[in-house]
Amino acid sequence: MNDVSLYDVDNPAPVIEPPRKRTKKTPKSTRTNFELYGWLFMRLSGVVLVVLVLGHLLIQLVLDGGVSKIGFAFVAGRWASPFWQGWDLCMLWLAMLHGANGLRTVINDYAQRDTTRFWLKMLLYTATVFTVLLGTLVIFTFDPNIA
Amino acid sequence: MPAGTLYRGREGMWSWVAHRVTGVLIFFFLFVHVLDTALVRVSPEAYDDVVATYKTPIVNVLEYGLVAAILFHALNGLRVIAVDFWSKGPKYQKQMLWTVVGVWVVLMAGAFYPVLQHTLRTLFGS
């Protein structure tokens, strides 16, 4: 870096529009506070997920031999208890919604073309709904005597 | 410094970048993890087969990486909450980041043996 400026009066630096600047296309009213609630949800779900996910990692990967012990019998043992079913169900829903909203923000930030942005988000929402429903179904219909 | 950028570098920007990158990685793993767990509805053998992958040395090391990503995202997320809701949060954001890094290093050192013990035992004997 040096002190000599690349720009002068005849060759001005490029102008950066302030983010979220109001333009002619901006609607007068955004109608809802969806983004505010989204922002709040990220923080509230985040705090709960710190407990749920770190507890999950501790049980699955640290205590009692780490990953060695995991198998169908281990899952059956844990899901015999409604407490751990509830834990996993909360973790599934909160983590999926937290992650989906995070990726929605990332897509909004980096996908510049309207159609690209739209289809990436449709893909995201489809995958999210599918995964949440599948996971919920698995927790509720788990059968330890399936074999 | 490159022209025409709002990015300012240093602790604030790089922690934000790391938060995004770890967040996206964790989310992609979550999809895979729900799918592999769903195999318990197929058969115990199908589930145990895929869990065997989690016990191979390479994937076991990836699990340690997953723990690294999750721990950073969790600790830095708490820092973001403090920056947003604590009146002195923005003033101490740098100190809080280095606290996050310090706690992360300690927890990662503590998780090293428990998480990797399966691989350490298979490779170097019990």
Tab-separated table of C-alpha atoms in Angstrom:
chain	number	residue	atom	x	y	z
A	1	MET	CA	0.000	0.000	0.000
A	2	ASN	CA	1.137	3.543	-0.702
A	3	ASP	CA	-0.257	6.987	-0.139
A	4	VAL	CA	-0.629	7.891	-3.805
A	5	SER	CA	-4.313	7.872	-4.655
A	6	LEU	CA	-5.385	5.958	-7.738
A	7	TYR	CA	-8.159	8.484	-8.253
A	8	ASP	CA	-8.439	12.209	-8.871
A	9	VAL	CA	-11.004	14.716	-10.128
A	10	ASP	CA	-10.879	13.405	-13.695
A	11	ASN	CA	-10.783	9.790	-12.664
A	12	PRO	CA	-13.062	9.451	-9.623
A	13	ALA	CA	-13.316	6.352	-7.474
A	14	PRO	CA	-16.341	4.175	-8.237
A	15	VAL	CA	-19.437	5.104	-6.265
A	16	ILE	CA	-20.831	2.430	-3.977
A	17	GLU	CA	-24.536	2.712	-3.396
A	18	PRO	CA	-25.401	2.524	0.284
A	19	PRO	CA	-26.950	-0.855	1.059
A	20	ARG	CA	-30.770	-0.922	1.190
A	21	LYS	CA	-30.975	2.462	-0.499
A	22	ARG	CA	-34.536	3.435	-1.413
A	23	THR	CA	-35.030	3.496	-5.163
A	24	LYS	CA	-38.024	4.105	-7.441
A	25	LYS	CA	-38.676	0.390	-7.421
A	26	THR	CA	-38.723	0.094	-3.625
A	27	PRO	CA	-42.280	-0.443	-2.356
A	28	LYS	CA	-43.553	2.365	-0.124
A	29	SER	CA	-44.364	-0.041	2.624
A	30	THR	CA	-42.803	-3.427	3.208
A	31	ARG	CA	-46.136	-4.444	4.822
A	32	THR	CA	-44.791	-6.947	7.337
A	33	ASN	CA	-42.030	-7.235	9.886
A	34	PHE	CA	-40.956	-10.618	8.524
A	35	GLU	CA	-37.247	-9.738	8.449
A	36	LEU	CA	-37.378	-8.430	12.029
A	37	TYR	CA	-38.940	-11.673	13.241
A	38	GLY	CA	-36.419	-13.635	11.176
A	39	TRP	CA	-33.573	-11.730	12.835
A	40	LEU	CA	-35.045	-12.345	16.287
A	41	PHE	CA	-35.666	-16.027	15.508
A	42	MET	CA	-31.979	-16.521	14.583
A	43	ARG	CA	-30.911	-15.246	18.006
A	44	LEU	CA	-33.544	-17.056	20.088
A	45	SER	CA	-33.186	-20.386	18.235
A	46	GLY	CA	-29.404	-19.915	18.325
A	47	VAL	CA	-29.304	-19.821	22.125
A	48	VAL	CA	-31.493	-22.938	22.393
A	49	LEU	CA	-29.452	-24.733	19.704
A	50	VAL	CA	-26.193	-24.089	21.581
A	51	VAL	CA	-27.595	-26.251	24.411
A	52	LEU	CA	-29.335	-28.862	22.219
A	53	VAL	CA	-26.520	-29.348	19.680
A	54	LEU	CA	-23.574	-29.235	22.086
A	55	GLY	CA	-25.434	-31.697	24.339
A	56	HIS	CA	-26.037	-33.919	21.297
A	57	LEU	CA	-22.338	-33.789	20.290
A	58	LEU	CA	-21.266	-34.552	23.853
A	59	ILE	CA	-23.466	-37.655	24.000
A	60	GLN	CA	-22.793	-38.922	20.464
A	61	LEU	CA	-19.112	-38.122	19.943
A	62	VAL	CA	-17.464	-37.605	23.347
A	63	LEU	CA	-18.984	-39.644	26.175
A	64	ASP	CA	-18.846	-43.426	26.454
A	65	GLY	CA	-16.333	-44.273	23.712
A	66	GLY	CA	-17.242	-41.575	21.203
A	67	VAL	CA	-18.552	-42.684	17.807
A	68	SER	CA	-17.644	-46.365	18.483
A	69	LYS	CA	-20.870	-47.065	20.375
A	70	ILE	CA	-23.306	-45.683	17.786
A	71	GLY	CA	-25.555	-48.126	15.980
A	72	PHE	CA	-29.192	-49.159	15.672
A	73	ALA	CA	-29.267	-50.479	19.256
A	74	PHE	CA	-27.946	-47.158	20.599
A	75	VAL	CA	-30.611	-45.176	18.713
A	76	ALA	CA	-33.316	-47.577	19.927
A	77	GLY	CA	-32.135	-47.094	23.511
A	78	ARG	CA	-32.274	-43.312	23.289
A	79	TRP	CA	-35.607	-43.049	21.465
A	80	ALA	CA	-37.225	-45.349	24.027
A	81	SER	CA	-37.404	-42.161	26.115
A	82	PRO	CA	-39.901	-39.431	25.198
A	83	PHE	CA	-37.405	-36.910	26.618
A	84	TRP	CA	-34.763	-37.679	23.972
A	85	GLN	CA	-37.430	-37.931	21.259
A	86	GLY	CA	-38.551	-34.430	22.219
A	87	TRP	CA	-34.936	-33.231	22.363
A	88	ASP	CA	-34.219	-34.545	18.866
A	89	LEU	CA	-37.505	-33.211	17.485
A	90	CYS	CA	-36.819	-29.681	18.810
A	91	MET	CA	-33.237	-29.867	17.550
A	92	LEU	CA	-34.393	-30.999	14.088
A	93	TRP	CA	-36.970	-28.228	13.653
A	94	LEU	CA	-34.902	-25.408	15.138
A	95	ALA	CA	-31.680	-26.375	13.338
A	96	MET	CA	-33.412	-26.795	9.970
A	97	LEU	CA	-35.281	-23.484	10.226
A	98	HIS	CA	-32.190	-21.674	11.564
A	99	GLY	CA	-30.057	-23.121	8.752
A	100	ALA	CA	-32.681	-22.478	6.069
A	101	ASN	CA	-33.046	-18.840	7.112
A	102	GLY	CA	-29.262	-18.487	7.160
A	103	LEU	CA	-28.910	-19.912	3.670
A	104	ARG	CA	-31.810	-17.722	2.473
A	105	THR	CA	-29.749	-14.705	3.603
A	106	VAL	CA	-26.654	-16.043	1.841
A	107	ILE	CA	-28.621	-16.608	-1.404
A	108	ASN	CA	-30.130	-13.115	-1.191
A	109	ASP	CA	-26.628	-11.678	-0.745
A	110	TYR	CA	-24.791	-13.461	-3.537
A	111	ALA	CA	-27.280	-14.514	-6.247
A	112	GLN	CA	-27.638	-11.360	-8.316
A	113	ARG	CA	-30.078	-12.359	-11.062
A	114	ASP	CA	-33.737	-12.406	-10.016
A	115	THR	CA	-34.480	-15.793	-11.584
A	116	THR	CA	-31.359	-17.418	-10.117
A	117	ARG	CA	-32.254	-16.105	-6.685
A	118	PHE	CA	-35.861	-17.293	-7.009
A	119	TRP	CA	-34.990	-20.842	-8.076
A	120	LEU	CA	-32.210	-21.267	-5.535
A	121	LYS	CA	-34.660	-20.323	-2.792
A	122	MET	CA	-37.339	-22.663	-4.181
A	123	LEU	CA	-34.767	-25.463	-4.113
A	124	LEU	CA	-33.833	-24.513	-0.551
A	125	TYR	CA	-37.457	-24.437	0.658
A	126	THR	CA	-38.273	-27.753	-1.030
A	127	ALA	CA	-35.245	-29.489	0.481
A	128	THR	CA	-35.989	-27.972	3.905
A	129	VAL	CA	-39.661	-29.020	3.982
A	130	PHE	CA	-38.759	-32.520	2.767
A	131	THR	CA	-36.001	-32.982	5.367
A	132	VAL	CA	-38.024	-31.619	8.301
A	133	LEU	CA	-41.019	-33.825	7.443
A	134	LEU	CA	-38.847	-36.899	6.879
A	135	GLY	CA	-37.016	-36.411	10.180
A	136	THR	CA	-40.264	-35.813	12.083
A	137	LEU	CA	-41.817	-38.932	10.554
A	138	VAL	CA	-38.767	-41.013	11.497
A	139	ILE	CA	-38.834	-39.843	15.135
A	140	PHE	CA	-42.575	-40.485	15.530
A	141	THR	CA	-42.755	-43.813	13.684
A	142	PHE	CA	-39.485	-45.349	14.937
A	143	ASP	CA	-39.906	-49.080	15.540
A	144	PRO	CA	-37.190	-50.812	17.619
A	145	ASN	CA	-38.453	-54.230	16.456
A	146	ILE	CA	-38.385	-53.434	12.744
A	147	ALA	CA	-36.141	-56.377	11.804
B	1	MET	CA	-6.720	-1.908	-0.694
B	2	PRO	CA	-8.948	-2.861	-3.637
B	3	ALA	CA	-11.214	-0.077	-4.846
B	4	GLY	CA	-14.973	-0.174	-4.583
B	5	THR	CA	-15.433	-2.403	-1.581
B	6	LEU	CA	-17.309	-2.015	1.680
B	7	TYR	CA	-15.355	-4.825	3.320
B	8	ARG	CA	-13.112	-3.526	6.066
B	9	GLY	CA	-11.182	-6.650	7.085
B	10	ARG	CA	-9.965	-7.289	10.610
B	11	GLU	CA	-11.825	-9.106	13.405
B	12	GLY	CA	-15.305	-7.868	12.543
B	13	MET	CA	-15.321	-8.907	8.897
B	14	TRP	CA	-13.372	-12.149	9.213
B	15	SER	CA	-15.520	-13.450	12.079
B	16	TRP	CA	-18.565	-12.682	9.910
B	17	VAL	CA	-17.015	-14.599	6.988
B	18	ALA	CA	-16.147	-17.554	9.243
B	19	HIS	CA	-19.676	-17.527	10.694
B	20	ARG	CA	-21.165	-17.763	7.172
B	21	VAL	CA	-18.803	-20.469	5.958
B	22	THR	CA	-19.253	-22.641	9.061
B	23	GLY	CA	-23.030	-22.071	8.976
B	24	VAL	CA	-23.357	-23.251	5.375
B	25	LEU	CA	-21.142	-26.303	6.013
B	26	ILE	CA	-23.118	-27.303	9.109
B	27	PHE	CA	-26.425	-26.918	7.240
B	28	PHE	CA	-25.261	-29.191	4.401
B	29	PHE	CA	-24.117	-31.782	6.923
B	30	LEU	CA	-27.513	-31.569	8.624
B	31	PHE	CA	-29.280	-32.661	5.403
B	32	VAL	CA	-26.977	-35.682	5.108
B	33	HIS	CA	-27.368	-36.487	8.799
B	34	VAL	CA	-31.200	-36.499	8.713
B	35	LEU	CA	-31.079	-38.742	5.628
B	36	ASP	CA	-28.634	-41.227	7.191
B	37	THR	CA	-30.647	-41.330	10.430
B	38	ALA	CA	-33.817	-41.994	8.379
B	39	LEU	CA	-32.288	-45.398	7.531
B	40	VAL	CA	-33.404	-46.622	10.980
B	41	ARG	CA	-36.847	-46.871	9.309
B	42	VAL	CA	-35.405	-49.172	6.630
B	43	SER	CA	-33.564	-51.791	8.670
B	44	PRO	CA	-31.010	-52.041	11.498
B	45	GLU	CA	-28.490	-53.412	8.960
B	46	ALA	CA	-28.923	-50.467	6.555
B	47	TYR	CA	-28.415	-48.023	9.431
B	48	ASP	CA	-25.397	-49.839	10.890
B	49	ASP	CA	-23.845	-50.020	7.402
B	50	VAL	CA	-23.943	-46.253	6.947
B	51	VAL	CA	-22.815	-45.616	10.530
B	52	ALA	CA	-19.781	-47.789	9.747
B	53	THR	CA	-18.739	-44.995	7.357
B	54	TYR	CA	-18.733	-42.584	10.289
B	55	LYS	CA	-16.217	-44.867	12.019
B	56	THR	CA	-13.622	-44.853	9.211
B	57	PRO	CA	-10.507	-42.763	9.953
B	58	ILE	CA	-11.145	-40.158	7.239
B	59	VAL	CA	-14.756	-39.513	8.216
B	60	ASN	CA	-13.771	-39.575	11.901
B	61	VAL	CA	-11.335	-36.728	11.190
B	62	LEU	CA	-14.135	-34.934	9.304
B	63	GLU	CA	-16.261	-35.295	12.479
B	64	TYR	CA	-13.538	-33.448	14.379
B	65	GLY	CA	-13.793	-30.763	11.681
B	66	LEU	CA	-17.566	-30.694	12.130
B	67	VAL	CA	-17.091	-30.212	15.885
B	68	ALA	CA	-14.668	-27.368	15.092
B	69	ALA	CA	-17.209	-25.663	12.817
B	70	ILE	CA	-20.114	-26.112	15.246
B	71	LEU	CA	-18.115	-24.891	18.262
B	72	PHE	CA	-16.987	-21.762	16.416
B	73	HIS	CA	-20.490	-21.051	15.098
B	74	ALA	CA	-22.011	-21.561	18.576
B	75	LEU	CA	-19.470	-19.412	20.444
B	76	ASN	CA	-19.379	-16.659	17.814
B	77	GLY	CA	-23.195	-16.760	17.669
B	78	LEU	CA	-23.280	-15.955	21.389
B	79	ARG	CA	-20.868	-13.098	20.643
B	80	VAL	CA	-23.205	-11.787	17.904
B	81	ILE	CA	-26.093	-11.857	20.403
B	82	ALA	CA	-23.957	-9.928	22.889
B	83	VAL	CA	-23.032	-7.363	20.228
B	84	ASP	CA	-26.734	-6.914	19.358
B	85	PHE	CA	-28.314	-6.903	22.817
B	86	TRP	CA	-25.602	-5.793	25.295
B	87	SER	CA	-25.116	-2.032	25.377
B	88	LYS	CA	-21.325	-2.394	25.513
B	89	GLY	CA	-21.272	-5.268	23.008
B	90	PRO	CA	-20.094	-3.304	19.952
B	91	LYS	CA	-17.337	-1.670	22.023
B	92	TYR	CA	-15.939	-5.020	23.154
B	93	GLN	CA	-16.578	-7.039	19.979
B	94	LYS	CA	-12.860	-7.558	19.304
B	95	GLN	CA	-12.098	-8.695	22.838
B	96	MET	CA	-15.113	-11.005	22.660
B	97	LEU	CA	-13.849	-12.506	19.390
B	98	TRP	CA	-10.478	-13.316	20.916
B	99	THR	CA	-12.266	-14.799	23.932
B	100	VAL	CA	-14.276	-16.959	21.498
B	101	VAL	CA	-11.045	-18.067	19.789
B	102	GLY	CA	-9.443	-18.848	23.164
B	103	VAL	CA	-12.393	-20.919	24.431
B	104	TRP	CA	-12.575	-22.645	21.032
B	105	VAL	CA	-8.897	-23.671	21.200
B	106	VAL	CA	-9.341	-25.079	24.716
B	107	LEU	CA	-12.508	-27.024	23.788
B	108	MET	CA	-10.921	-28.350	20.582
B	109	ALA	CA	-7.900	-29.568	22.548
B	110	GLY	CA	-10.247	-31.241	25.036
B	111	ALA	CA	-12.317	-32.852	22.247
B	112	PHE	CA	-9.279	-34.215	20.399
B	113	TYR	CA	-8.984	-37.566	22.159
B	114	PRO	CA	-12.680	-38.268	22.863
B	115	VAL	CA	-13.753	-37.577	19.271
B	116	LEU	CA	-10.811	-39.302	17.580
B	117	GLN	CA	-10.382	-42.192	20.032
B	118	HIS	CA	-12.087	-44.647	17.657
B	119	THR	CA	-9.480	-43.957	14.963
B	120	LEU	CA	-6.578	-43.727	17.405
B	121	ARG	CA	-7.503	-47.130	18.847
B	122	THR	CA	-7.999	-48.839	15.477
B	123	LEU	CA	-4.813	-47.402	13.981
B	124	PHE	CA	-2.470	-47.603	16.964
B	125	GLY	CA	-4.006	-50.464	18.962
B	126	SER	CA	-5.845	-50.221	22.248
